[in-house]
Coordinates of C-alpha atoms and ligand atoms in Angstrom, one line a residue:
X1 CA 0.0 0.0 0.0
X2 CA 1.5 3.4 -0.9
X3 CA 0.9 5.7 2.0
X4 CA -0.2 9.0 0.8
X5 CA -2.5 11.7 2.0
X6 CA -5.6 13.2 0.1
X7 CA -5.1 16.4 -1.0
X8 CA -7.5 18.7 1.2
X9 CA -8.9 20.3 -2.1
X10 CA -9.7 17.2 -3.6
X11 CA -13.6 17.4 -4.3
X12 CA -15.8 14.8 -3.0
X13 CA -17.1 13.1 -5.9
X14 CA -20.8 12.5 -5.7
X15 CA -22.1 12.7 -8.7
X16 CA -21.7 11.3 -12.2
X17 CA -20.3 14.0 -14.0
X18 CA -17.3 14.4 -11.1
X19 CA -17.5 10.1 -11.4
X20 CA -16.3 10.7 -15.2
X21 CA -13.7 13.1 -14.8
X22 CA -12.0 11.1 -12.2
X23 CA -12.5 8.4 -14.5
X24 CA -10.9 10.1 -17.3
X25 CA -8.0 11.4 -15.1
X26 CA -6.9 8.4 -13.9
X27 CA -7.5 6.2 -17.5
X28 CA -4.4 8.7 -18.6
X29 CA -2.6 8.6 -15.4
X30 CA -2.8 4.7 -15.2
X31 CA -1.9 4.3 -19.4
X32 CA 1.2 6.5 -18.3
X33 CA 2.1 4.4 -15.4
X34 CA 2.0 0.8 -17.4
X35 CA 2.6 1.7 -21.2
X36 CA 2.2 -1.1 -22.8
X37 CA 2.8 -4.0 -19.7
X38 CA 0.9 -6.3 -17.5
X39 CA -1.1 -5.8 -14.7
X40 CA -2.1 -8.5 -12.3
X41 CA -4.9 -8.2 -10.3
X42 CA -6.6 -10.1 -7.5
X43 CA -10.4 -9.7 -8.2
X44 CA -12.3 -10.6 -5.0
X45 CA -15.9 -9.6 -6.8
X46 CA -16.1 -7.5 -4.1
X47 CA -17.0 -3.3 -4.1
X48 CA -13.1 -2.0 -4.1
X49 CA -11.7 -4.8 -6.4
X50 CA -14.6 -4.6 -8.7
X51 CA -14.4 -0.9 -9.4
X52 CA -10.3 -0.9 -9.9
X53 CA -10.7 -4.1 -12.4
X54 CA -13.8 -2.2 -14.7
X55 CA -11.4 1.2 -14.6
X56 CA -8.5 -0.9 -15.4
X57 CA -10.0 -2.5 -18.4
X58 CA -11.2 0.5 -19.5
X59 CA -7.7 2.3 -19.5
X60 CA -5.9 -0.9 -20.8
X61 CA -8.2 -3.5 -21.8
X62 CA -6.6 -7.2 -22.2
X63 CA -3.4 -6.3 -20.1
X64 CA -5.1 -6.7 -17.4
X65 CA -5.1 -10.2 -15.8
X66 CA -7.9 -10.5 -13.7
X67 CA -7.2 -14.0 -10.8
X68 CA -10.6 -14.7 -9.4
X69 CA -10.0 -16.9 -6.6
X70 CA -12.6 -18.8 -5.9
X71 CA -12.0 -20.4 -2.0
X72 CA -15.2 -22.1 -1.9
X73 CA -16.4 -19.8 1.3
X74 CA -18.2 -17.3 -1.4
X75 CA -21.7 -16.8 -0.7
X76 CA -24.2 -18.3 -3.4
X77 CA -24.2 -17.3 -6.6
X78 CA -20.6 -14.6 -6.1
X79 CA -18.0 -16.5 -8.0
X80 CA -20.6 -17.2 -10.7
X81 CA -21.1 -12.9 -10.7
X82 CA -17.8 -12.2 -11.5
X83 CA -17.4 -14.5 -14.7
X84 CA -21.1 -13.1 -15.7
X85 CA -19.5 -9.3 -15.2
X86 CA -16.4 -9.2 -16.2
X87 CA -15.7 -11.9 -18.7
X88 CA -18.9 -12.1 -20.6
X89 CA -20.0 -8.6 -20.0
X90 CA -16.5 -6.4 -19.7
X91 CA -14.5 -9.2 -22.2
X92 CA -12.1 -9.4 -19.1
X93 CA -8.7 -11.5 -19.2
X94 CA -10.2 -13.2 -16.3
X95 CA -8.8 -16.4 -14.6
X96 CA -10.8 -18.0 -12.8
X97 CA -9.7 -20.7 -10.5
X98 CA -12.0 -22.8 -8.4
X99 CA -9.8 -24.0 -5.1
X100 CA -12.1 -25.1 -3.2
X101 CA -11.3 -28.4 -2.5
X102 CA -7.9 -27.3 -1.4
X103 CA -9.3 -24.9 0.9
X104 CA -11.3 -27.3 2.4
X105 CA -9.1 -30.1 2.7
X106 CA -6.5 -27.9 4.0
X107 CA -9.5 -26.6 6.5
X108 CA -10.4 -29.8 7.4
X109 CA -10.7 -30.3 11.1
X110 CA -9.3 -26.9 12.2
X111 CA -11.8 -25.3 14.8
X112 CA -9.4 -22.8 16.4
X113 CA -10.6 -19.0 14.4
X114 CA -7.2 -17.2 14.3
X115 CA -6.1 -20.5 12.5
X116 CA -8.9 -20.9 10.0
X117 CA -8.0 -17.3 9.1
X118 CA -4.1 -18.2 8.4
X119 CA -4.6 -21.4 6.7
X120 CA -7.3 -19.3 4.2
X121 CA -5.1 -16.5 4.1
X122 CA -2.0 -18.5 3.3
X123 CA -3.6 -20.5 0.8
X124 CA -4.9 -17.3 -1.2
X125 CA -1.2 -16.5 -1.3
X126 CA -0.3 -19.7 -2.5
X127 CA -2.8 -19.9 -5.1
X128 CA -2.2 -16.6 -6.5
X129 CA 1.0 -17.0 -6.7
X130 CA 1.1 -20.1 -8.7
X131 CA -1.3 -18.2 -11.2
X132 CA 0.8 -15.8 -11.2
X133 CA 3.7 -17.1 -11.6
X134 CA 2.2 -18.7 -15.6
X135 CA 2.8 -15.0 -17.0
X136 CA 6.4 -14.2 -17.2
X137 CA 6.0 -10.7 -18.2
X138 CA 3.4 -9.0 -15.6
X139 CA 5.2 -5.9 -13.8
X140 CA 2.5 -3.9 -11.7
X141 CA 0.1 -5.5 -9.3
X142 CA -3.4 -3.7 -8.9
X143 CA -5.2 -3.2 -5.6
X144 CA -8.1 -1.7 -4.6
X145 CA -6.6 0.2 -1.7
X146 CA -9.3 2.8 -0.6
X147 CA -8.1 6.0 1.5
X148 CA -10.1 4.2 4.8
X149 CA -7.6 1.4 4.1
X150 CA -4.4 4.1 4.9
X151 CA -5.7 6.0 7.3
X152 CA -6.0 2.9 9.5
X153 CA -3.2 1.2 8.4
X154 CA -1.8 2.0 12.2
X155 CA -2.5 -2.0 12.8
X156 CA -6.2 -1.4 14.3
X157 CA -7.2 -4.6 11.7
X158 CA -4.0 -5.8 11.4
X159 CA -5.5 -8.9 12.8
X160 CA -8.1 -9.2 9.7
X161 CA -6.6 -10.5 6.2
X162 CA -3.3 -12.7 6.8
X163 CA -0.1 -12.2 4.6
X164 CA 1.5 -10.9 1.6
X165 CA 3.2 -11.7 -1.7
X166 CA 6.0 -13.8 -1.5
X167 CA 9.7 -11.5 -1.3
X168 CA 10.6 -12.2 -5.0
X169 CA 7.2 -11.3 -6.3
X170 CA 8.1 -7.5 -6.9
X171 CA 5.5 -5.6 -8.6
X172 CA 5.1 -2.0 -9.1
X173 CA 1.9 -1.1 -7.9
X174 CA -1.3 -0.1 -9.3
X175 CA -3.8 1.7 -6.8
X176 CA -6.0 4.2 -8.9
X177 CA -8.6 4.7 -6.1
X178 CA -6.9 5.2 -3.1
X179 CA -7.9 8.5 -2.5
X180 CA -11.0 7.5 -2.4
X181 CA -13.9 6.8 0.2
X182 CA -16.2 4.0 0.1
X183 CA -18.9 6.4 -1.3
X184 CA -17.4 7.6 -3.7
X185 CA -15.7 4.3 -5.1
X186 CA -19.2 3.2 -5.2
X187 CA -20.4 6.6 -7.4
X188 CA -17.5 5.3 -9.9
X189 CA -18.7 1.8 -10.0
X190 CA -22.0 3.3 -10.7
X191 CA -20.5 5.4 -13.6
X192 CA -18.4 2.6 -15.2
X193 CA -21.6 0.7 -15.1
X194 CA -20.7 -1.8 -13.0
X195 CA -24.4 -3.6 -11.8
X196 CA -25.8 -2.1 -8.2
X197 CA -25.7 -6.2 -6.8
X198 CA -22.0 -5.1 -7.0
X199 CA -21.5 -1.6 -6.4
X200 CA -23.9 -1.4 -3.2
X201 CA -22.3 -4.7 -1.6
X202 CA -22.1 -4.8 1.8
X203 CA -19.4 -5.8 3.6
X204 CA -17.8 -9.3 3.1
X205 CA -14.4 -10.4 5.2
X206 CA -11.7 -12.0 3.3
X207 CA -12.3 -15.7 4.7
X208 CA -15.9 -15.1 3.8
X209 CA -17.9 -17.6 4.9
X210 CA -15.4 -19.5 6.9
X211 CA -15.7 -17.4 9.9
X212 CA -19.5 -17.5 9.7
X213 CA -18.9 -21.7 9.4
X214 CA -18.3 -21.9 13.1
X215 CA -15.5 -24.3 14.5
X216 CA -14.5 -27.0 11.9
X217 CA -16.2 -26.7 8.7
X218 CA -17.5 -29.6 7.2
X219 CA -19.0 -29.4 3.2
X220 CA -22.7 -30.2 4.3
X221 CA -22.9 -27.2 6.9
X222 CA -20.9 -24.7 4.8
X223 CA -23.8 -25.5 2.6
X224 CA -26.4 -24.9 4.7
X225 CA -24.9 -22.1 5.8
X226 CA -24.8 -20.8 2.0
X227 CA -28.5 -21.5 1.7
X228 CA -29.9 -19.6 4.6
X229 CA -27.7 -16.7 3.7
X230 CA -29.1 -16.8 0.0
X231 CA -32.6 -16.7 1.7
X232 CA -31.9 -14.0 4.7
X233 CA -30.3 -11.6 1.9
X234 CA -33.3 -12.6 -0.6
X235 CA -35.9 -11.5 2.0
X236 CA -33.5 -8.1 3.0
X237 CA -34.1 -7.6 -0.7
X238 CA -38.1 -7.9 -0.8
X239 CA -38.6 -6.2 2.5
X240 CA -36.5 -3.4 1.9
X241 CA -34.3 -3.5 4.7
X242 CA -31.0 -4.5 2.0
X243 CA -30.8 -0.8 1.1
X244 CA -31.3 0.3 5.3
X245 CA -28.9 -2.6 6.8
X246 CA -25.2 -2.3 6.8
X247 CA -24.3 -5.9 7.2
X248 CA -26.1 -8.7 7.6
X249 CA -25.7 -12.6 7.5
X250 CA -26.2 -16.2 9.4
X251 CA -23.7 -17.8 11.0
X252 CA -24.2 -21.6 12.3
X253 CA -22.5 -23.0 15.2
X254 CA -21.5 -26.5 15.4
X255 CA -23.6 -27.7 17.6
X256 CA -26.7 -29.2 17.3
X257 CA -30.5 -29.9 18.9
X258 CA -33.1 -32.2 18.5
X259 CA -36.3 -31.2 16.2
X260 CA -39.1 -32.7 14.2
X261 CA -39.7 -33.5 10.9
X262 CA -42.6 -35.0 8.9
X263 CA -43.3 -36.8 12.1
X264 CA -39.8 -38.1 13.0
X265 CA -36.8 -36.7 15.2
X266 CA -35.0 -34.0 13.2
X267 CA -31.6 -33.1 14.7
X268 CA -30.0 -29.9 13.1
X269 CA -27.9 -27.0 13.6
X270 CA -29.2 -23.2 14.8
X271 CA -28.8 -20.7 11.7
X272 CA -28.4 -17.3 13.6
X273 CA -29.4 -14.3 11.9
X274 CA -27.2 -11.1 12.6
X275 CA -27.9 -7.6 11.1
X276 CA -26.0 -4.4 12.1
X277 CA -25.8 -0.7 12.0
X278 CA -22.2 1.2 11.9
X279 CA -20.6 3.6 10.1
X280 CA -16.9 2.8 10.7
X281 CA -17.4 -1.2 12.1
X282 CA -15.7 -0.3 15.3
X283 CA -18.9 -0.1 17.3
X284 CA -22.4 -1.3 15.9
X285 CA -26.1 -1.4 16.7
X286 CA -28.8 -3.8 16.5
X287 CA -31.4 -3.2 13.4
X288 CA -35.2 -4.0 14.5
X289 CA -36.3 -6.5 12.1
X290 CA -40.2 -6.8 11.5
X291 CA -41.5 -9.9 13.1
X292 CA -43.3 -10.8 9.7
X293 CA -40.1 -10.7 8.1
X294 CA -38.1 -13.1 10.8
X295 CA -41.5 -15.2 10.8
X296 CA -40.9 -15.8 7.3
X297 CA -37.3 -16.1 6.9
X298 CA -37.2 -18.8 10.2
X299 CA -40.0 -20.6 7.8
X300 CA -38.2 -20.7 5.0
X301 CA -35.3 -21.5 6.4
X302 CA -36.2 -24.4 8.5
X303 CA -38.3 -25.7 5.1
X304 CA -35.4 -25.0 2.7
X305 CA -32.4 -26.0 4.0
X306 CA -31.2 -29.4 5.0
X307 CA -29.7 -29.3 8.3
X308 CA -30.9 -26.6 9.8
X309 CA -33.6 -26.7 12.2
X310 CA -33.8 -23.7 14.2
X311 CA -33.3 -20.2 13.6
X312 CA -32.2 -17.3 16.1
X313 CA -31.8 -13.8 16.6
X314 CA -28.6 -12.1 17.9
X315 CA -29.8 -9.1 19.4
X316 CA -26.4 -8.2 20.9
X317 CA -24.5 -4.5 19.8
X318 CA -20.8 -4.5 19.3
X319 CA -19.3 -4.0 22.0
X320 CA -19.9 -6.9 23.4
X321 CA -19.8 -8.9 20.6
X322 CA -18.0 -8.0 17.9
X323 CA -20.0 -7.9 13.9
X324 CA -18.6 -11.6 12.7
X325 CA -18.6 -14.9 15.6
X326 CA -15.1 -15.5 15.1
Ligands
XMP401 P1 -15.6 -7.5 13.6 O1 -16.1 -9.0 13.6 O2 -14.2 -7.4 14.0 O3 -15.8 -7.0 12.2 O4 -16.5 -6.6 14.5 C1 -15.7 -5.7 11.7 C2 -15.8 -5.7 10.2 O5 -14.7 -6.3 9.6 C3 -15.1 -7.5 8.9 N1 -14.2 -8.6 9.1 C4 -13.2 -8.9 8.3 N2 -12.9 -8.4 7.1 N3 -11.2 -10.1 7.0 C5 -11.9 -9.0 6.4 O6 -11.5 -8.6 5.3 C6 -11.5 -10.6 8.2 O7 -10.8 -11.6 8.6 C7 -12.6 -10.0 8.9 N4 -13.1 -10.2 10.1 C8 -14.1 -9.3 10.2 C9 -16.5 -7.8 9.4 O8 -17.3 -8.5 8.4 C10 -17.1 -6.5 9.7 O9 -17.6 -5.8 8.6

């Protein structure tokens, strides 16, 4: 990350006409920085990444390699996003790379949360780095850096997203948006008509799912997990409360309870539902959810997914807990 600070004249860009001419700027700044070389980018699919990979294709098209990793701890239908964006739609030089089994082999039977976090972490590296490593002649790396991202670079999340390129990886770097705020990178994304499913993302940490899988994740309750996600953002969408929520997701424990099922014991895990308020993720508050809306998403839950059997309601601000379980 280069650390530099935003000029104080710098307009805040919040409208489409301002969105173009930063556009503009940095299409010329960014063709004078790479001439005619490579640029490597990790494209997560999420807000930041997305927004640097649609300016980067349009300032230099094809020499852009886009590595879309996928770890197997998107939620549903993500990975399948990016290829629909960016390779059909854009024409991207997209790679796409499903690891998931290595993820989850490597995962296999690790319960402990700070260690979950390094083996995914460590494997990213290790993934991108053998994609990488097929180009010979790829001299800058792109990131989507934002300004938040320097100002707290003090170490505050230090803890979050585990490790770097390997030492003889030396890129130049790439970071055409990191003067920006998240507003305004989503005001760009809007502009370089990215789709609003992208630009208006919420949130999503690095290990993605993994940290919502609680304990050891095993393949059938990551996949439950997945499903009652899909469901709880499905029925955020129809109720409104997508646009008014700043983050919101299930996470299921490993633990189950007993239940019943077309007559017969049902054992299954809890999916708990967990929607916040924040503006900076340091503290957070509990959004009210109607009681229609939790009546229908414990229904369809409990009908829908295999596994799951019970659904409850974390009602508890940060601090205490923090946003994610683990
Ligand atoms: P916590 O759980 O610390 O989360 O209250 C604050 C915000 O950070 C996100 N988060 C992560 N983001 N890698 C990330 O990139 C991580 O390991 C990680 N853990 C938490 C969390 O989703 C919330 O928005």
């Amino acid at each position: 990350m280069q650390l530099v600070k935003r000029p104080e004249t710098m307009e805040r860009i919040t409208t489409e006409a301002l969105a173009d001419a930063f556009i503009d700027k940095q299409v010329k700044e960014v063709r004078e920085q790479v001439g005619n070389k490579k640029v490597l980018l990790a494209l997560s699919g999420g807000v930041d990444s997305s927004v640097v990979a649609a300016l980067l294709i349009k300032a230099i098209g094809k020499q852009l390699v886009c590595v879309h990793v996928n770890h197997g701890l998107m939620r549903k239908g993500e990975s399948e996003q990016v290829i629909e964006v960016f390779k059909n739609k854009l024409d991207a030089n997209l790679v796409y790379v499903d690891a998931t089994d290595r993820f989850l082999n490597k995962l296999e039977g690790v319960a402990n949360p700070e260690e979950k976090r390094k083996i995914i972490g460590g494997e990213f590296i290790v993934v991108f780095d053998e994609e990488a490593r097929k180009f010979d002649d790829i001299d800058f790396l792109a990131q989507g850096t934002i300004y938040p991202d320097i100002l707290e670079s003090d170490g505050v999340k230090a803890h979050h997203n585990v490790g770097g390129l390997p030492e003889d990886m030396k890129f130049e770097l790439v970071e055409p948006v990191k003067l920006l705020y998240k507003d305004e990178v989503r005001v760009v994304g809007k502009a370089l008509g990215l789709p609003d499913e992208m630009v208006y993302r919420q949130p999503f940490p690095g290990p993605g799912l993994g940290v919502r899988c609680l304990g050891a994740i095993t393949r059938d309750r990551l996949n439950a997990l997945r499903e009652a996600d899909a469901i709880l953002r499905e029925e955020f969408d129809n109720c409104g409360l997508a646009k008014k929520v700043w983050q919101y997701f299930i996470a299921v424990p490993d633990m189950k309870s007993v239940g019943v099922r077309n007559d017969k014991r049902y054992e299954g895990w809890p999916a708990i539902i967990r929607a916040v308020n924040t503006t900076d993720a340091m503290t957070a508050t509990i959004e009210e959810i109607p009681y229609d809306v939790l009546h229908k998403i414990t229904n369809r839950i409990t009908n829908e997914v295999e596994g799951i059997n019970r659904v409850l309601l974390d009602l508890t601000p940060k601090p205490i807990g923090t946003i994610e379980w683990e």
